Amino acid sequence: MSATCSGGDLFILWMEEQVDPTPGEAESLRLIEQAHQGDLEAFDRLMRLHERRVFRTATLLLGRPEDADDAVQETFLRLYRAMGSFDASRAFEPWLYRIAVNVCRDLSRRRRWKQWLSLDGWLTAGGSEPATRSHGASREAEIQAALARLSVRERDAVVLRDIEGLSAAEAARALGVSEGTVRSHASRGRAHLRKLLGGSE
Amino acid sequence: MKGDLEILRGIAPEPERMTAVRRRVLDQIAEHNGPRGLLLLAWTFSAVAAAVAMMLLWPQEKRLAPSWIHLPAAVEPPAFAYELTPPWRGLQEPQPATARPEHPAIEVVGLTDNDVQLRLASSDPDVILYYFVEKSGD
């Protein structure tokens, strides 16, 4: 039992170290201010600065790169519309992630509804999930398939905390829940992932 | 597991696809901003026009030039009770009342060494009159 705990702790520690360099917060704030004043070039630069993270998050939350493009587009559109309400005294990234997470949830809901309405979609729904693509021997697809099997809450928490490298507070803000809840969901998600990918640890 | 998750961190969009996404976003913003700008201008113009129209049409408070009347030397509360012929009916000279009228709309709003300012309201709620009366006998 103690060995498991220590392994889990090491896993978490490692995760917290492996964080992508955060695009300059100050740069983002400057660009968002310029964009808010109507400078579309600044908004274009802001999108370039964050598109990779938004795309990656959307791909992992939705499970399909095809949907991720739509999610990125919708996220940036919502970001543009909501710029006026952005509180510059708070961090930009959790706010952006919150928009992205909400967009992904909306798209997911819409996708499920479409599949439910369409017999064809219903029958082929499983085929487009990463779970079946993992057949293709791609380890990345396997991990994505495992992520797709987590509950939405676990997946959101694991993706934001462990893959996007947000702190518990930032992830909590992005997901609109308390820090304790994020920690708990992330922890359960990790355990679930380890189980699903059994033997790779 | 380490290597596995590193793979996920490597997920990146194809540059061309992201270029297309950004272009679509900027197109939509431009599309949205055009009509919105015009709409905002039209809305501002209508709001200003409505405000000016309201200012012009709003019933104006009717004020008359101060009228000087003499109060008795002893300025006792009943002394304020003047029957004032409504000045809007020809600006007649106010006459002292024989008794304090039951007019609730007369009130003292200012009292200086020499002047007493009375505020009088007519039966017409839109008409408010201010009278300055001079204390006599000082």
Coordinates of C-alpha atoms in Angstrom, one line a residue:
Chain A
M1 CA 0.0 0.0 0.0
S2 CA 2.8 2.4 1.0
A3 CA 4.6 1.5 -2.2
T4 CA 1.5 2.4 -4.3
C5 CA 1.2 5.7 -2.5
S6 CA 4.8 6.6 -3.0
G7 CA 4.6 5.7 -6.6
G8 CA 1.5 7.9 -7.0
D9 CA 3.2 10.7 -5.3
L10 CA 6.2 10.4 -7.5
F11 CA 3.9 10.3 -10.5
I12 CA 2.2 13.5 -9.3
L13 CA 5.6 15.2 -8.6
W14 CA 6.8 14.3 -12.0
M15 CA 3.7 15.6 -13.6
E16 CA 4.0 18.9 -11.8
E17 CA 7.5 19.3 -13.1
Q18 CA 6.7 18.6 -16.7
V19 CA 4.9 21.7 -17.5
D20 CA 5.0 23.5 -20.8
P21 CA 6.4 26.9 -20.5
T22 CA 3.5 29.2 -20.0
P23 CA 3.2 31.8 -22.7
G24 CA 4.0 35.2 -21.2
E25 CA 1.1 36.3 -19.0
A26 CA 2.1 39.9 -19.4
E27 CA 2.3 39.5 -23.2
S28 CA -1.2 38.0 -23.2
L29 CA -2.6 40.8 -21.1
R30 CA -1.0 43.4 -23.3
L31 CA -2.4 41.7 -26.4
I32 CA -5.9 41.3 -24.9
E33 CA -5.9 45.0 -24.0
Q34 CA -4.9 45.9 -27.6
A35 CA -7.4 43.5 -29.0
H36 CA -10.2 44.9 -26.8
Q37 CA -9.4 48.3 -28.4
G38 CA -10.1 46.8 -31.8
D39 CA -6.6 45.8 -32.8
L40 CA -7.3 42.5 -34.7
E41 CA -3.6 41.9 -35.3
A42 CA -3.1 41.8 -31.6
F43 CA -5.9 39.3 -31.3
D44 CA -4.3 37.2 -34.1
R45 CA -1.1 37.2 -32.1
L46 CA -3.0 36.2 -29.0
M47 CA -4.5 33.3 -30.8
R48 CA -1.1 32.2 -32.1
L49 CA 0.3 32.4 -28.6
H50 CA -2.4 30.0 -27.2
E51 CA -3.7 28.0 -30.1
R52 CA -1.5 25.0 -29.4
R53 CA -2.6 24.7 -25.8
V54 CA -6.2 25.2 -26.7
F55 CA -6.0 22.7 -29.5
R56 CA -4.3 20.1 -27.3
T57 CA -6.8 20.6 -24.5
A58 CA -9.7 20.3 -26.9
T59 CA -8.3 17.2 -28.6
L60 CA -7.9 15.5 -25.2
L61 CA -11.2 16.5 -23.9
L62 CA -13.2 15.7 -27.0
G63 CA -11.1 12.8 -28.2
R64 CA -11.1 13.9 -31.9
P65 CA -8.8 16.3 -33.6
E66 CA -11.5 17.0 -36.2
D67 CA -13.7 18.4 -33.4
A68 CA -10.7 20.2 -31.8
D69 CA -10.5 22.6 -34.8
D70 CA -14.1 23.6 -34.2
A71 CA -13.5 23.9 -30.5
V72 CA -10.4 26.2 -31.0
Q73 CA -12.4 28.4 -33.3
E74 CA -15.4 28.7 -30.9
T75 CA -13.1 29.2 -28.0
F76 CA -11.4 32.2 -29.6
L77 CA -14.7 33.6 -30.8
R78 CA -16.0 33.4 -27.3
L79 CA -12.8 34.8 -25.9
Y80 CA -13.2 37.8 -28.3
R81 CA -16.8 38.4 -27.2
A82 CA -16.0 38.1 -23.5
M83 CA -12.8 40.3 -23.6
G84 CA -14.7 43.2 -22.1
S85 CA -15.6 41.2 -19.0
F86 CA -12.0 40.0 -18.4
D87 CA -10.7 40.9 -15.0
A88 CA -7.1 42.0 -15.7
S89 CA -6.2 41.5 -12.0
R90 CA -6.6 37.8 -12.4
A91 CA -4.6 35.3 -14.5
F92 CA -5.5 35.0 -18.1
E93 CA -4.8 31.4 -18.7
P94 CA -7.3 29.8 -16.3
W95 CA -9.9 32.1 -17.8
L96 CA -9.0 30.9 -21.3
Y97 CA -9.1 27.3 -20.2
R98 CA -12.4 27.8 -18.7
I99 CA -13.8 29.1 -22.0
A100 CA -12.2 26.1 -23.8
V101 CA -13.6 23.6 -21.3
N102 CA -17.0 25.1 -21.6
V103 CA -16.8 25.0 -25.4
C104 CA -15.7 21.3 -25.3
R105 CA -18.6 20.4 -23.0
D106 CA -21.0 22.2 -25.3
L107 CA -19.6 20.4 -28.4
S108 CA -19.7 17.1 -26.6
R109 CA -23.3 17.6 -25.7
R110 CA -24.2 18.6 -29.2
R111 CA -22.3 15.6 -30.6
R112 CA -24.1 13.2 -28.4
W113 CA -27.4 14.8 -29.3
K114 CA -26.6 14.5 -33.0
Q115 CA -25.6 10.9 -32.6
W116 CA -28.8 10.2 -30.7
L117 CA -30.8 11.8 -33.5
S118 CA -29.0 10.0 -36.3
L119 CA -29.2 6.2 -36.5
D120 CA -26.1 6.3 -38.6
G121 CA -24.3 8.3 -36.0
W122 CA -25.5 6.0 -33.3
L123 CA -24.3 3.0 -35.1
T124 CA -20.9 4.5 -36.0
A125 CA -20.4 6.5 -32.9
G126 CA -18.1 3.9 -31.3
G127 CA -16.0 3.8 -34.5
S128 CA -14.8 7.4 -34.1
E129 CA -13.8 7.2 -30.5
P130 CA -10.2 6.9 -29.7
A131 CA -10.9 3.7 -27.9
T132 CA -11.2 1.9 -31.2
R133 CA -8.5 3.8 -32.8
S134 CA -6.1 2.4 -30.3
H135 CA -6.2 -0.7 -32.4
G136 CA -3.8 1.1 -34.6
A137 CA -1.0 0.3 -32.3
S138 CA -0.4 4.0 -31.6
R139 CA 0.6 4.5 -28.0
E140 CA -0.7 8.0 -28.2
A141 CA -4.1 6.7 -29.3
E142 CA -4.1 4.2 -26.5
I143 CA -3.5 6.9 -23.9
Q144 CA -6.1 9.0 -25.5
A145 CA -8.5 6.1 -25.5
A146 CA -7.8 5.6 -21.8
L147 CA -8.4 9.3 -21.2
A148 CA -11.7 9.0 -23.1
R149 CA -12.8 6.3 -20.7
L150 CA -12.4 8.5 -17.6
S151 CA -15.5 10.3 -16.4
V152 CA -15.8 13.8 -17.8
R153 CA -14.7 15.3 -14.4
E154 CA -11.7 13.1 -14.0
R155 CA -10.6 13.7 -17.6
D156 CA -11.0 17.5 -17.2
A157 CA -9.0 17.5 -14.0
V158 CA -6.2 15.2 -15.3
V159 CA -5.9 17.1 -18.6
L160 CA -5.7 20.5 -16.9
R161 CA -3.6 19.5 -14.0
D162 CA -1.3 16.9 -15.4
I163 CA -1.0 17.6 -19.1
E164 CA -1.6 21.4 -19.2
G165 CA 0.2 21.9 -16.0
L166 CA -2.2 24.2 -14.2
S167 CA -2.0 24.5 -10.5
A168 CA -4.9 23.2 -8.4
A169 CA -6.1 26.7 -8.0
E170 CA -5.9 27.5 -11.7
A171 CA -7.6 24.3 -12.7
A172 CA -10.3 24.9 -10.1
R173 CA -10.9 28.3 -11.6
A174 CA -11.0 26.9 -15.1
L175 CA -13.4 24.2 -14.2
G176 CA -15.5 26.3 -11.9
V177 CA -15.1 24.0 -8.9
S178 CA -13.2 24.0 -5.6
E179 CA -9.5 23.2 -5.4
G180 CA -10.3 20.1 -3.2
T181 CA -12.7 18.8 -5.9
V182 CA -10.1 19.2 -8.6
R183 CA -7.5 17.4 -6.5
S184 CA -9.9 14.6 -5.8
H185 CA -11.0 14.2 -9.4
A186 CA -7.4 14.4 -10.6
S187 CA -6.3 11.8 -8.1
R188 CA -9.1 9.4 -9.0
G189 CA -8.5 10.0 -12.7
R190 CA -4.8 9.2 -12.3
A191 CA -5.6 6.0 -10.5
H192 CA -8.1 5.1 -13.1
L193 CA -5.6 5.8 -15.9
R194 CA -3.0 3.7 -14.3
K195 CA -5.5 0.9 -14.1
L196 CA -6.5 1.3 -17.7
L197 CA -2.9 1.4 -18.9
G198 CA -2.0 -1.3 -16.5
G199 CA 1.6 -2.5 -16.6
S200 CA 3.0 0.7 -18.1
E201 CA 3.9 2.3 -14.8
Chain B
M1 CA 3.7 6.3 -18.1
K2 CA 6.1 9.2 -18.3
G3 CA 6.8 8.6 -22.0
D4 CA 3.1 8.1 -22.6
L5 CA 2.1 11.4 -21.2
E6 CA 4.9 13.1 -23.0
I7 CA 3.4 12.0 -26.2
L8 CA 0.2 13.7 -25.3
R9 CA 2.0 16.9 -24.6
G10 CA 3.3 16.7 -28.1
I11 CA -0.1 17.0 -29.6
A12 CA 0.0 19.9 -31.8
P13 CA -2.2 21.2 -34.6
E14 CA -1.2 21.3 -38.2
P15 CA -0.1 24.9 -38.8
E16 CA -2.2 25.2 -42.0
R17 CA -5.3 24.1 -40.1
M18 CA -4.7 26.6 -37.3
T19 CA -4.1 29.3 -39.9
A20 CA -7.5 28.5 -41.4
V21 CA -9.1 28.5 -38.0
R22 CA -7.6 31.9 -37.2
R23 CA -8.7 33.3 -40.5
R24 CA -12.2 32.0 -39.9
V25 CA -12.2 33.6 -36.4
L26 CA -11.0 36.9 -37.7
D27 CA -13.5 36.8 -40.6
Q28 CA -16.4 36.2 -38.2
I29 CA -15.2 39.0 -35.9
A30 CA -15.0 41.4 -38.9
E31 CA -18.4 40.3 -40.1
H32 CA -19.8 40.8 -36.6
N33 CA -18.1 44.1 -36.0
G34 CA -19.3 45.7 -39.2
P35 CA -23.0 45.6 -38.5
R36 CA -22.4 46.0 -34.8
G37 CA -20.5 49.2 -35.4
L38 CA -23.3 50.6 -37.5
L39 CA -25.9 49.4 -35.1
L40 CA -24.1 51.0 -32.2
L41 CA -23.9 54.3 -34.1
A42 CA -27.6 54.1 -34.9
W43 CA -28.4 53.2 -31.4
T44 CA -26.3 56.1 -30.0
F45 CA -28.0 58.6 -32.4
S46 CA -31.5 57.4 -31.5
A47 CA -30.7 57.6 -27.8
V48 CA -29.3 61.2 -28.1
A49 CA -32.3 62.2 -30.2
A50 CA -34.7 60.7 -27.7
A51 CA -33.0 62.5 -24.8
V52 CA -33.1 65.8 -26.6
A53 CA -36.8 65.3 -27.5
M54 CA -37.6 64.5 -23.9
M55 CA -35.7 67.5 -22.6
L56 CA -37.7 69.8 -25.0
L57 CA -41.0 68.2 -24.3
W58 CA -40.6 67.6 -20.5
P59 CA -43.0 69.9 -18.6
Q60 CA -40.8 72.7 -17.4
E61 CA -41.0 73.9 -13.8
K62 CA -42.7 77.3 -13.9
R63 CA -40.8 79.9 -12.0
L64 CA -41.7 83.4 -11.5
A65 CA -39.6 86.3 -10.6
P66 CA -39.3 86.8 -6.9
S67 CA -42.0 88.9 -5.5
W68 CA -41.4 91.0 -2.5
I69 CA -44.0 91.3 0.1
H70 CA -43.9 92.6 3.7
L71 CA -44.3 90.4 6.6
P72 CA -45.4 91.6 10.0
A73 CA -42.6 92.6 12.3
A74 CA -42.9 89.6 14.4
V75 CA -42.3 86.7 12.3
E76 CA -44.3 84.0 13.9
P77 CA -45.3 80.9 12.1
P78 CA -48.8 82.1 11.3
A79 CA -47.3 85.1 9.7
F80 CA -46.2 83.0 6.9
A81 CA -49.7 82.2 6.1
Y82 CA -50.4 84.4 3.3
E83 CA -53.1 84.0 0.9
L84 CA -51.4 84.3 -2.3
T85 CA -53.5 84.8 -5.3
P86 CA -51.9 82.5 -7.7
P87 CA -49.5 84.7 -9.6
W88 CA -49.9 82.6 -12.7
R89 CA -53.3 84.2 -12.9
G90 CA -52.0 87.7 -13.4
L91 CA -49.3 88.3 -10.7
Q92 CA -51.5 90.0 -8.3
E93 CA -50.2 91.4 -5.1
P94 CA -50.3 88.8 -2.3
Q95 CA -52.5 89.8 0.6
P96 CA -52.1 88.9 4.2
A97 CA -54.3 86.1 5.3
T98 CA -56.9 86.6 8.0
A99 CA -56.3 83.1 9.2
R100 CA -53.7 80.6 8.5
P101 CA -54.8 78.8 5.4
E102 CA -54.9 75.1 5.2
H103 CA -52.7 75.1 2.3
P104 CA -50.2 72.4 3.0
A105 CA -47.9 73.3 0.2
I106 CA -46.5 76.4 1.8
E107 CA -43.3 75.8 3.5
V108 CA -40.3 77.9 4.6
V109 CA -37.3 76.7 2.7
G110 CA -34.8 79.4 3.7
L111 CA -34.5 82.0 6.4
T112 CA -31.8 84.7 6.4
D113 CA -31.5 87.8 8.4
N114 CA -33.6 89.8 6.0
D115 CA -35.4 87.4 3.8
V116 CA -37.7 84.5 4.2
Q117 CA -37.9 82.2 1.3
L118 CA -41.2 80.5 0.9
R119 CA -41.8 77.6 -1.4
L120 CA -45.3 77.4 -2.6
A121 CA -46.9 74.8 -4.7
S122 CA -50.0 75.3 -6.6
S123 CA -52.8 72.9 -7.2
D124 CA -51.1 72.2 -10.4
P125 CA -48.4 69.7 -9.5
D126 CA -46.2 71.0 -12.3
V127 CA -46.0 74.5 -10.9
I128 CA -43.7 75.3 -8.1
L129 CA -43.2 78.9 -7.0
Y130 CA -40.5 80.4 -4.9
Y131 CA -41.2 83.6 -3.2
F132 CA -38.8 85.8 -1.3
V133 CA -40.3 87.8 1.3
E134 CA -38.6 90.5 3.3
K135 CA -39.0 90.7 7.0
S136 CA -40.4 94.1 7.8
G137 CA -39.9 95.9 11.0
D138 CA -36.2 94.9 11.4

